CSV table of C-alpha atoms and ligand atoms in Angstrom, one decimal:
chain,number,residue,atom,x,y,z
X,1,UNK,CA,59.3,-34.6,47.0
X,2,UNK,CA,58.4,-31.0,46.9
X,3,UNK,CA,60.0,-28.6,44.3
X,4,UNK,CA,61.4,-25.3,45.0
X,5,UNK,CA,58.9,-22.3,43.6
X,6,UNK,CA,58.9,-18.8,42.6
X,7,UNK,CA,57.1,-16.7,41.0
X,8,UNK,CA,59.1,-15.5,37.5
X,9,UNK,CA,58.5,-13.4,35.8
X,10,UNK,CA,57.8,-14.9,31.7
X,11,UNK,CA,59.2,-11.3,30.1
X,12,UNK,CA,62.7,-11.0,31.9
X,13,UNK,CA,62.7,-13.8,33.8
X,14,UNK,CA,63.0,-11.8,37.6
X,15,UNK,CA,62.5,-14.1,40.1
X,16,UNK,CA,60.3,-12.8,43.4
X,17,UNK,CA,59.7,-14.6,46.5
X,18,UNK,CA,56.8,-16.9,46.0
X,19,UNK,CA,54.7,-15.7,49.4
X,20,UNK,CA,54.8,-12.1,48.9
X,21,UNK,CA,51.5,-10.7,46.8
X,22,UNK,CA,52.1,-9.3,43.8
X,23,UNK,CA,50.4,-9.3,40.6
X,24,UNK,CA,52.8,-8.9,37.5
X,25,UNK,CA,56.5,-8.0,37.8
X,26,UNK,CA,58.0,-5.0,39.6
X,27,UNK,CA,60.5,-4.5,37.3
X,28,UNK,CA,59.2,-4.7,33.9
X,29,UNK,CA,55.6,-5.1,34.4
X,30,UNK,CA,55.0,-8.3,32.5
X,31,UNK,CA,53.0,-11.1,33.7
X,32,UNK,CA,54.4,-14.0,36.6
X,33,UNK,CA,53.8,-17.6,37.0
X,34,UNK,CA,54.4,-20.0,39.9
X,35,UNK,CA,57.8,-21.8,38.5
X,36,UNK,CA,58.9,-25.0,39.6
X,37,UNK,CA,62.4,-25.4,39.8
X,38,UNK,CA,64.7,-28.4,39.1
X,39,UNK,CA,61.4,-30.8,37.9
X,40,UNK,CA,63.3,-33.0,36.3
X,41,UNK,CA,65.4,-34.2,39.5
X,42,UNK,CA,61.9,-35.0,40.7
X,43,UNK,CA,61.2,-38.5,41.8
X,44,UNK,CA,58.1,-39.4,39.4
X,45,UNK,CA,57.1,-42.9,40.3
X,46,UNK,CA,57.3,-42.4,44.2
X,47,UNK,CA,54.8,-38.7,42.9
X,48,UNK,CA,52.9,-41.3,41.0
X,49,UNK,CA,52.2,-43.8,43.9
X,50,UNK,CA,51.5,-40.9,46.0
X,51,UNK,CA,49.2,-39.5,43.6
X,52,UNK,CA,47.3,-43.3,43.2
X,53,UNK,CA,46.3,-43.3,47.0
X,54,UNK,CA,44.2,-40.3,46.9
X,55,UNK,CA,41.1,-39.4,45.0
X,56,UNK,CA,41.4,-37.6,41.6
X,57,UNK,CA,41.0,-34.0,42.5
X,58,UNK,CA,42.7,-31.5,42.5
X,59,UNK,CA,43.9,-31.6,45.8
X,60,UNK,CA,45.4,-35.3,44.5
X,61,UNK,CA,48.6,-33.4,43.3
X,62,UNK,CA,49.3,-31.0,45.7
X,63,UNK,CA,53.4,-31.8,45.7
X,64,UNK,CA,52.9,-29.7,42.6
X,65,UNK,CA,51.0,-26.7,44.4
X,66,UNK,CA,53.2,-25.3,46.2
X,67,UNK,CA,51.5,-24.0,49.1
X,68,UNK,CA,52.7,-23.8,52.7
X,69,UNK,CA,50.1,-27.0,53.3
X,70,UNK,CA,49.0,-24.9,56.9
X,71,UNK,CA,45.2,-25.3,55.9
X,72,UNK,CA,44.0,-26.5,52.3
X,73,UNK,CA,40.2,-24.8,51.5
X,74,UNK,CA,38.3,-27.2,49.6
X,75,UNK,CA,34.5,-28.2,47.8
X,76,UNK,CA,36.1,-31.5,46.6
X,77,UNK,CA,36.6,-29.4,43.3
X,78,UNK,CA,38.6,-31.3,40.4
X,79,UNK,CA,38.0,-35.2,39.0
X,80,UNK,CA,35.6,-34.6,37.0
X,81,UNK,CA,33.9,-37.0,34.1
X,82,UNK,CA,36.0,-37.7,30.9
X,83,UNK,CA,33.1,-38.9,28.6
X,84,UNK,CA,33.9,-40.9,25.4
X,85,UNK,CA,32.0,-39.3,22.8
X,86,UNK,CA,31.6,-41.5,19.6
X,87,UNK,CA,28.6,-39.8,18.2
X,88,UNK,CA,30.6,-36.6,18.5
X,89,UNK,CA,33.1,-37.8,17.3
X,90,UNK,CA,31.0,-38.5,14.0
X,91,UNK,CA,29.3,-35.3,14.4
X,92,UNK,CA,32.3,-33.3,14.4
X,93,UNK,CA,34.6,-36.0,12.1
X,94,UNK,CA,37.2,-36.5,14.2
X,95,UNK,CA,38.5,-40.3,14.5
X,96,UNK,CA,38.2,-40.3,18.5
X,97,UNK,CA,36.8,-37.5,21.0
X,98,UNK,CA,36.3,-37.3,24.3
X,99,UNK,CA,34.4,-34.7,26.4
X,100,UNK,CA,36.3,-33.3,29.6
X,101,UNK,CA,32.6,-32.0,31.9
X,102,UNK,CA,34.1,-29.2,33.7
X,103,UNK,CA,30.4,-28.8,34.6
X,104,UNK,CA,30.6,-31.1,37.5
X,105,UNK,CA,33.0,-28.6,39.2
X,106,UNK,CA,31.1,-27.9,42.7
X,107,UNK,CA,30.0,-24.7,41.4
X,108,UNK,CA,29.2,-26.2,37.8
X,109,UNK,CA,32.5,-24.4,36.3
X,110,UNK,CA,36.5,-25.1,35.5
X,111,UNK,CA,37.1,-22.2,38.1
X,112,UNK,CA,36.8,-24.1,40.9
X,113,UNK,CA,39.9,-25.9,40.7
X,114,UNK,CA,41.4,-22.7,40.4
X,115,UNK,CA,40.1,-21.0,42.8
X,116,UNK,CA,40.4,-23.6,45.8
X,117,UNK,CA,44.2,-22.7,45.7
X,118,UNK,CA,43.1,-19.3,45.6
X,119,UNK,CA,41.5,-18.7,48.0
X,120,UNK,CA,44.1,-21.1,50.4
X,121,UNK,CA,46.5,-18.8,49.2
X,122,UNK,CA,44.3,-15.7,50.1
X,123,UNK,CA,44.2,-16.8,53.3
X,124,UNK,CA,47.7,-17.3,53.2
X,125,UNK,CA,48.4,-13.3,52.5
X,126,UNK,CA,46.2,-12.2,55.8
X,127,UNK,CA,44.1,-9.8,54.3
X,128,UNK,CA,40.4,-9.9,54.9
X,129,UNK,CA,38.7,-9.9,51.5
X,130,UNK,CA,39.3,-10.6,47.7
X,131,UNK,CA,38.2,-9.3,44.7
X,132,UNK,CA,37.2,-9.7,41.0
X,133,UNK,CA,35.9,-9.1,37.7
X,134,UNK,CA,33.6,-11.3,36.3
X,135,UNK,CA,31.6,-12.3,33.5
X,136,UNK,CA,29.9,-14.6,36.2
X,137,UNK,CA,32.3,-17.8,36.4
X,138,UNK,CA,34.9,-16.3,38.4
X,139,UNK,CA,32.6,-14.9,40.1
X,140,UNK,CA,30.5,-17.8,41.0
X,141,UNK,CA,33.2,-19.3,42.3
X,142,UNK,CA,35.1,-16.9,44.2
X,143,UNK,CA,31.7,-16.5,46.2
X,144,UNK,CA,32.0,-20.0,47.4
X,145,UNK,CA,34.4,-20.2,47.7
X,146,UNK,CA,35.2,-17.3,49.4
X,147,UNK,CA,32.2,-18.0,51.9
X,148,UNK,CA,34.0,-21.2,52.8
X,149,UNK,CA,36.8,-19.8,54.0
X,150,UNK,CA,35.2,-17.6,56.1
X,151,UNK,CA,36.6,-14.7,53.8
X,152,UNK,CA,34.4,-11.1,53.1
X,153,UNK,CA,34.6,-10.9,48.7
X,154,UNK,CA,33.7,-8.4,46.7
X,155,UNK,CA,32.5,-8.9,43.1
X,156,UNK,CA,32.5,-6.5,39.5
X,157,UNK,CA,30.4,-7.6,36.8
X,158,UNK,CA,29.6,-5.8,33.2
X,159,UNK,CA,26.1,-5.1,34.7
X,160,UNK,CA,23.3,-6.7,32.5
X,161,UNK,CA,25.8,-9.1,30.7
X,162,UNK,CA,26.3,-11.8,32.8
X,163,UNK,CA,23.9,-14.9,32.5
X,164,UNK,CA,20.8,-15.1,34.7
X,165,UNK,CA,22.3,-18.3,36.8
X,166,UNK,CA,25.7,-17.1,37.5
X,167,UNK,CA,24.5,-14.0,39.2
X,168,UNK,CA,22.0,-16.4,41.1
X,169,UNK,CA,25.3,-17.8,42.2
X,170,UNK,CA,27.3,-14.9,43.0
X,171,UNK,CA,24.8,-13.0,45.4
X,172,UNK,CA,23.5,-16.2,46.7
X,173,UNK,CA,27.2,-17.2,48.4
X,174,UNK,CA,27.1,-14.0,49.7
X,175,UNK,CA,29.6,-11.9,47.4
X,176,UNK,CA,29.1,-8.3,48.0
X,177,UNK,CA,28.7,-7.5,43.9
X,178,UNK,CA,28.9,-4.4,42.3
X,179,UNK,CA,27.1,-4.4,38.7
X,180,UNK,CA,29.6,-2.0,36.6
X,181,UNK,CA,28.2,0.2,33.9
X,182,UNK,CA,30.4,-1.4,31.3
X,183,UNK,CA,31.8,-4.3,29.9
X,184,UNK,CA,34.2,-6.9,31.6
X,185,UNK,CA,37.2,-5.4,31.1
X,186,UNK,CA,36.1,-2.4,32.5
X,187,UNK,CA,35.7,-3.8,35.6
X,188,UNK,CA,38.8,-5.7,35.9
X,189,UNK,CA,40.5,-2.0,34.7
X,190,UNK,CA,39.1,-1.6,38.1
X,191,UNK,CA,40.3,-4.2,39.7
X,192,UNK,CA,43.9,-4.2,38.8
X,193,UNK,CA,43.7,0.0,40.2
X,194,UNK,CA,42.9,-1.7,43.4
X,195,UNK,CA,46.3,-3.7,43.1
X,196,UNK,CA,47.8,-1.7,45.9
X,197,UNK,CA,44.8,-2.2,48.7
X,198,UNK,CA,46.7,-4.2,51.7
X,199,UNK,CA,43.3,-5.5,52.8
X,200,UNK,CA,41.8,-6.7,48.9
X,201,UNK,CA,43.6,-9.6,46.7
X,202,UNK,CA,42.7,-10.0,43.6
X,203,UNK,CA,41.5,-13.5,42.3
X,204,UNK,CA,41.1,-12.7,38.4
X,205,UNK,CA,43.7,-14.9,36.7
X,206,UNK,CA,46.3,-12.5,36.0
X,207,UNK,CA,47.3,-14.4,40.0
X,208,UNK,CA,49.0,-17.1,39.3
X,209,UNK,CA,47.5,-19.1,41.8
X,210,UNK,CA,45.2,-19.3,40.0
X,211,UNK,CA,46.8,-21.0,37.0
X,212,UNK,CA,47.9,-23.4,39.7
X,213,UNK,CA,44.5,-24.8,40.6
X,214,UNK,CA,43.3,-25.0,37.2
X,215,UNK,CA,46.5,-26.4,35.4
X,216,UNK,CA,45.3,-29.9,37.0
X,217,UNK,CA,43.3,-30.7,34.7
X,218,UNK,CA,46.1,-31.4,32.9
X,219,UNK,CA,47.5,-34.1,35.3
X,220,UNK,CA,44.0,-35.2,35.1
X,221,UNK,CA,43.8,-36.2,31.8
X,222,UNK,CA,46.8,-37.8,31.8
X,223,UNK,CA,45.7,-39.9,34.6
X,224,UNK,CA,42.2,-40.6,32.6
X,225,UNK,CA,43.9,-41.3,29.3
X,226,UNK,CA,47.4,-42.2,30.2
X,227,UNK,CA,48.8,-41.2,26.3
X,228,UNK,CA,49.7,-37.5,25.4
X,229,UNK,CA,49.0,-37.4,21.8
X,230,UNK,CA,45.8,-35.6,21.2
X,231,UNK,CA,44.7,-31.9,20.3
X,232,UNK,CA,43.2,-30.3,23.7
X,233,UNK,CA,40.3,-27.9,22.6
X,234,UNK,CA,39.8,-25.1,24.8
X,235,UNK,CA,36.9,-21.9,24.8
X,236,UNK,CA,39.5,-18.9,24.9
X,237,UNK,CA,38.1,-15.6,26.7
X,238,UNK,CA,40.7,-14.2,29.2
X,239,UNK,CA,43.1,-16.8,28.8
X,240,UNK,CA,44.0,-18.1,31.3
X,241,UNK,CA,42.0,-21.6,30.9
X,242,UNK,CA,44.4,-22.6,28.5
X,243,UNK,CA,47.5,-21.2,29.5
X,244,UNK,CA,47.4,-23.4,32.8
X,245,UNK,CA,46.6,-26.4,30.8
X,246,UNK,CA,49.6,-25.9,29.1
X,247,UNK,CA,51.6,-25.3,32.3
X,248,UNK,CA,50.0,-28.7,33.5
X,249,UNK,CA,51.0,-30.6,30.4
X,250,UNK,CA,54.3,-29.1,30.4
X,251,UNK,CA,55.2,-30.0,34.1
X,252,UNK,CA,54.7,-33.4,33.3
X,253,UNK,CA,57.0,-33.7,29.9
X,254,UNK,CA,59.8,-32.5,32.7
X,255,UNK,CA,58.7,-34.9,35.3
X,256,UNK,CA,59.5,-37.8,32.3
X,257,UNK,CA,55.6,-38.9,32.9
X,258,UNK,CA,54.0,-37.9,29.8
X,259,UNK,CA,54.4,-40.2,27.0
X,260,UNK,CA,53.7,-38.2,23.3
X,261,UNK,CA,53.0,-34.3,22.9
X,262,UNK,CA,49.1,-32.7,23.5
X,263,UNK,CA,48.6,-30.1,20.6
X,264,UNK,CA,46.2,-26.7,22.5
X,265,UNK,CA,43.4,-25.7,20.7
X,266,UNK,CA,41.8,-22.0,21.5
X,267,UNK,CA,38.7,-21.3,20.1
X,268,UNK,CA,36.7,-17.9,20.3
X,269,UNK,CA,33.6,-16.5,19.6
X,270,UNK,CA,34.0,-14.7,16.1
X,271,UNK,CA,32.6,-11.5,17.7
X,272,UNK,CA,34.6,-11.7,20.8
X,273,UNK,CA,38.5,-13.1,18.6
X,274,UNK,CA,41.2,-10.7,19.4
X,275,UNK,CA,43.6,-13.6,20.2
X,276,UNK,CA,42.2,-16.0,17.3
X,277,UNK,CA,43.2,-13.0,15.6
X,278,UNK,CA,46.0,-12.2,16.3
X,279,UNK,CA,47.8,-15.6,15.7
X,280,UNK,CA,45.6,-16.1,12.4
X,281,UNK,CA,47.2,-12.9,11.4
X,282,UNK,CA,50.8,-13.7,12.5
X,283,UNK,CA,50.7,-10.8,14.6
X,284,UNK,CA,53.5,-10.5,17.6
X,285,UNK,CA,51.1,-8.6,20.0
X,286,UNK,CA,47.2,-8.6,20.5
X,287,UNK,CA,45.3,-5.9,19.5
X,288,UNK,CA,41.9,-5.1,21.9
X,289,UNK,CA,38.4,-6.3,20.9
X,290,UNK,CA,36.6,-2.7,22.1
X,291,UNK,CA,32.8,-4.3,21.8
X,292,UNK,CA,33.4,-8.1,21.8
X,293,UNK,CA,29.9,-9.5,21.1
X,294,UNK,CA,28.8,-13.4,21.1
X,295,UNK,CA,25.8,-15.1,22.7
X,296,UNK,CA,28.6,-16.7,24.6
X,297,UNK,CA,28.6,-14.1,27.7
X,298,UNK,CA,31.7,-15.9,29.4
X,299,UNK,CA,33.8,-15.6,26.9
X,300,UNK,CA,32.7,-11.9,26.0
X,301,UNK,CA,36.4,-10.2,26.5
X,302,UNK,CA,37.8,-7.7,24.1
X,303,UNK,CA,41.2,-7.5,26.0
X,304,UNK,CA,42.5,-11.2,27.3
X,305,UNK,CA,45.0,-10.5,30.3
X,306,UNK,CA,46.8,-13.7,29.8
X,307,UNK,CA,47.3,-13.6,26.2
X,308,UNK,CA,51.4,-13.0,26.5
X,309,UNK,CA,51.0,-17.0,27.9
X,310,UNK,CA,48.5,-18.2,25.8
X,311,UNK,CA,50.2,-17.4,22.9
X,312,UNK,CA,53.1,-19.5,24.3
X,313,UNK,CA,50.9,-22.6,24.9
X,314,UNK,CA,49.8,-22.9,21.5
X,315,UNK,CA,53.1,-21.8,19.7
X,316,UNK,CA,54.9,-24.1,22.2
X,317,UNK,CA,52.3,-27.0,21.5
X,318,UNK,CA,52.8,-26.9,17.8
X,319,UNK,CA,49.1,-26.0,18.3
X,320,UNK,CA,46.3,-23.6,17.0
X,321,UNK,CA,43.0,-21.4,17.1
X,322,UNK,CA,39.4,-21.7,15.7
X,323,UNK,CA,37.0,-18.5,15.4
X,324,UNK,CA,33.3,-20.3,15.4
X,325,UNK,CA,29.7,-18.2,15.3
X,326,UNK,CA,27.3,-18.2,17.6
X,327,UNK,CA,25.0,-20.1,15.4
X,328,UNK,CA,27.6,-22.8,15.4
X,329,UNK,CA,27.9,-22.9,19.7
X,330,UNK,CA,24.5,-23.2,19.7
X,331,UNK,CA,24.5,-26.4,17.6
X,332,UNK,CA,27.1,-27.7,18.9
X,333,UNK,CA,25.7,-27.2,22.6
X,334,UNK,CA,23.0,-29.3,21.1
X,335,UNK,CA,25.1,-31.9,19.8
X,336,UNK,CA,26.2,-32.4,23.6
X,337,UNK,CA,23.2,-32.2,25.4
X,338,UNK,CA,21.1,-34.5,22.3
X,339,UNK,CA,23.5,-36.1,21.5
X,340,UNK,CA,25.4,-37.1,25.1
X,341,UNK,CA,23.2,-36.3,27.7
X,342,UNK,CA,26.5,-33.9,28.2
X,343,UNK,CA,25.2,-30.7,29.4
X,344,UNK,CA,27.0,-27.5,29.3
X,345,UNK,CA,26.4,-23.6,28.6
X,346,UNK,CA,27.2,-21.6,25.5
X,347,UNK,CA,31.2,-20.5,25.8
X,348,UNK,CA,31.6,-24.2,26.9
X,349,UNK,CA,30.2,-25.8,23.6
X,350,UNK,CA,32.8,-23.3,21.4
X,351,UNK,CA,35.6,-26.0,22.3
X,352,UNK,CA,33.2,-28.3,20.3
X,353,UNK,CA,32.5,-26.0,17.6
X,354,UNK,CA,35.8,-25.6,17.2
X,355,UNK,CA,36.8,-29.3,16.4
X,356,UNK,CA,34.3,-29.4,13.8
X,357,UNK,CA,34.7,-25.9,12.1
X,358,UNK,CA,38.9,-27.2,11.5
X,359,UNK,CA,37.8,-30.5,10.0
X,360,UNK,CA,35.5,-28.5,8.0
X,361,UNK,CA,38.2,-26.3,7.0
X,362,UNK,CA,40.9,-29.0,6.5
X,363,UNK,CA,43.0,-27.8,9.0
X,364,UNK,CA,42.4,-31.1,11.4
X,365,UNK,CA,43.6,-34.0,10.5
X,366,UNK,CA,40.0,-36.7,10.5
X,367,UNK,CA,42.5,-38.9,12.4
X,368,UNK,CA,43.5,-36.7,15.8
X,369,UNK,CA,42.1,-37.7,19.2
X,370,UNK,CA,40.6,-34.6,20.7
X,371,UNK,CA,39.7,-34.0,24.3
X,372,UNK,CA,37.2,-30.9,24.5
X,373,UNK,CA,37.3,-29.4,27.5
X,374,UNK,CA,33.7,-28.1,28.8
X,375,UNK,CA,34.0,-25.5,30.9
X,376,UNK,CA,31.0,-25.1,32.9
X,377,UNK,CA,27.2,-26.7,33.5
X,378,UNK,CA,24.0,-25.5,31.0
X,379,UNK,CA,22.2,-24.0,34.3
X,380,UNK,CA,24.3,-21.4,34.1
X,381,UNK,CA,22.3,-19.8,31.4
X,382,UNK,CA,18.6,-20.3,31.3
X,383,UNK,CA,17.6,-18.4,28.2
X,384,UNK,CA,14.9,-18.3,26.4
X,385,UNK,CA,17.4,-17.3,23.1
X,386,UNK,CA,20.0,-20.2,23.2
X,387,UNK,CA,15.9,-22.3,22.6
X,388,UNK,CA,15.1,-20.8,19.8
X,389,UNK,CA,13.7,-23.2,17.6
X,390,UNK,CA,13.3,-25.8,19.5
X,391,UNK,CA,9.1,-26.3,20.3
X,392,UNK,CA,7.6,-28.0,22.9
X,393,UNK,CA,3.9,-28.8,22.8
X,394,UNK,CA,1.0,-27.6,25.2
X,395,UNK,CA,-2.3,-29.7,25.9
X,396,UNK,CA,-5.3,-29.8,27.8
X,397,UNK,CA,-4.9,-32.1,31.4
X,398,UNK,CA,-6.2,-35.2,29.7
X,399,UNK,CA,-3.9,-37.8,28.3
X,400,UNK,CA,-6.4,-38.0,25.3
X,401,UNK,CA,-5.5,-34.8,23.8
X,402,UNK,CA,-1.3,-36.0,24.6
X,403,UNK,CA,-2.6,-39.6,22.9
X,404,UNK,CA,-2.1,-38.0,18.6
X,405,UNK,CA,1.6,-36.4,20.3
X,406,UNK,CA,2.7,-39.1,22.0
X,407,UNK,CA,1.4,-41.4,18.9
X,408,UNK,CA,3.7,-38.8,16.1
X,409,UNK,CA,6.3,-39.1,18.4
X,410,UNK,CA,6.4,-43.0,18.5
X,411,UNK,CA,6.1,-43.7,14.3
X,412,UNK,CA,8.5,-44.7,12.4
A,1,AN7,C1,32.1,-21.5,30.2
A,1,AN7,O1,34.2,-16.0,34.9
A,1,AN7,O2,36.7,-14.7,32.3
A,1,AN7,O3,40.1,-18.3,28.8
A,1,AN7,O4,34.8,-13.7,34.8
A,1,AN7,O5,33.6,-19.0,32.2
A,1,AN7,O6,40.3,-18.0,31.6
A,1,AN7,O7,38.8,-17.0,30.4
A,1,AN7,C2,35.6,-16.7,32.4
A,1,AN7,C3,35.3,-17.5,31.5
A,1,AN7,C4,35.6,-20.8,29.0
A,1,AN7,C5,37.0,-18.8,28.9
A,1,AN7,N1,34.4,-21.0,29.6
A,1,AN7,O8,38.4,-18.9,30.2
A,1,AN7,C6,34.7,-14.8,34.0
A,1,AN7,C7,35.4,-15.5,33.1
A,1,AN7,C8,33.8,-20.8,30.6
A,1,AN7,C9,33.8,-19.4,31.3
A,1,AN7,C10,36.6,-19.0,30.0
A,1,AN7,C11,35.1,-18.5,30.9
A,1,AN7,P1,39.9,-18.0,30.3
């Protein structure tokens, strides 16, 4: 029932024993992935039966997450709602639109899916501390899961460039936090230079076990929607999540479970779009961006570590990419909240903004069914800039001074 697993290099195919702590191919230096062998010979109907007996969430799918299984660290991640959004479908100009609300995870973002698996693996490794670089959500999530697992955690964040809510969470859950006078890319570079430490376990998304947790989003879509002919729109920063979701779909296809073929759409902010630019220009390699800029701080990333996996996700699924402006992101954030009651942070709104933009550009069929991945909750980033142009009134503390305002609002 449980398939064999190896760590496999996406470049040269080198196979490594899956219990080794290693973040890139020792032979060629390329990215590693956890490879489930012979999936096509697994009894998929038996698998489905087991899944059905468990609540929806990351661990429902534990047969396809090849850990030792002695102990799972969990805060009940995954199992997030999938909303069917008629008003947003009209707003964006497509036939059908769903929002997968990852903000409902324990620390408020999709990172928890990968972190529960990553921290479980970190415990298995016997190392004493976990470490990551982060634009804020990874650090919040890692800090919480390290607390749950009883491990030390160390976080490197770009100083002054992460949302207040995320800084608060990271500190509150107890990570030792180091503010780097530089960018996220600088911080990640620093973390990677510590890769040979025998005390530290790195939990950025170059760690293939993070991807193993995050791929369960695809499994959940299969369980929640049943069919597979949809466009999945994902905000792209370090290129981990889009790669993970496509890995999940690929495995379902290999298992013979998925009817239809999902298409991946990767959305970046205009000022931080090295991945989208690579694809739009037809380049084969990514050209890093020195000074990425966007209001969506979570995806303010100039040198996405997982771009090769993401390129595969877009190409193999027949998908594409989109670039959206900060204002388009803010508009999408407001539409999600005010039309459907779904509060997301700016980076999360990029997925919806990208769908609207592609429809306007004639690159996405209006007849499409779309799933927008909303990666994190609105409470992460309580930000005056994001409220610009939204008014509220102040009155004296008596009802007579409020009445004219209320009458004004109630006017047909
Ligand atoms: C809300 O937390 O990179 O393409 O350090 O927080 O997998 O990087 C966050 C990324 C999308 C992009 N939406 O995902 C970090 C970090 C939100 C995010 C992304 C992030 P990847």
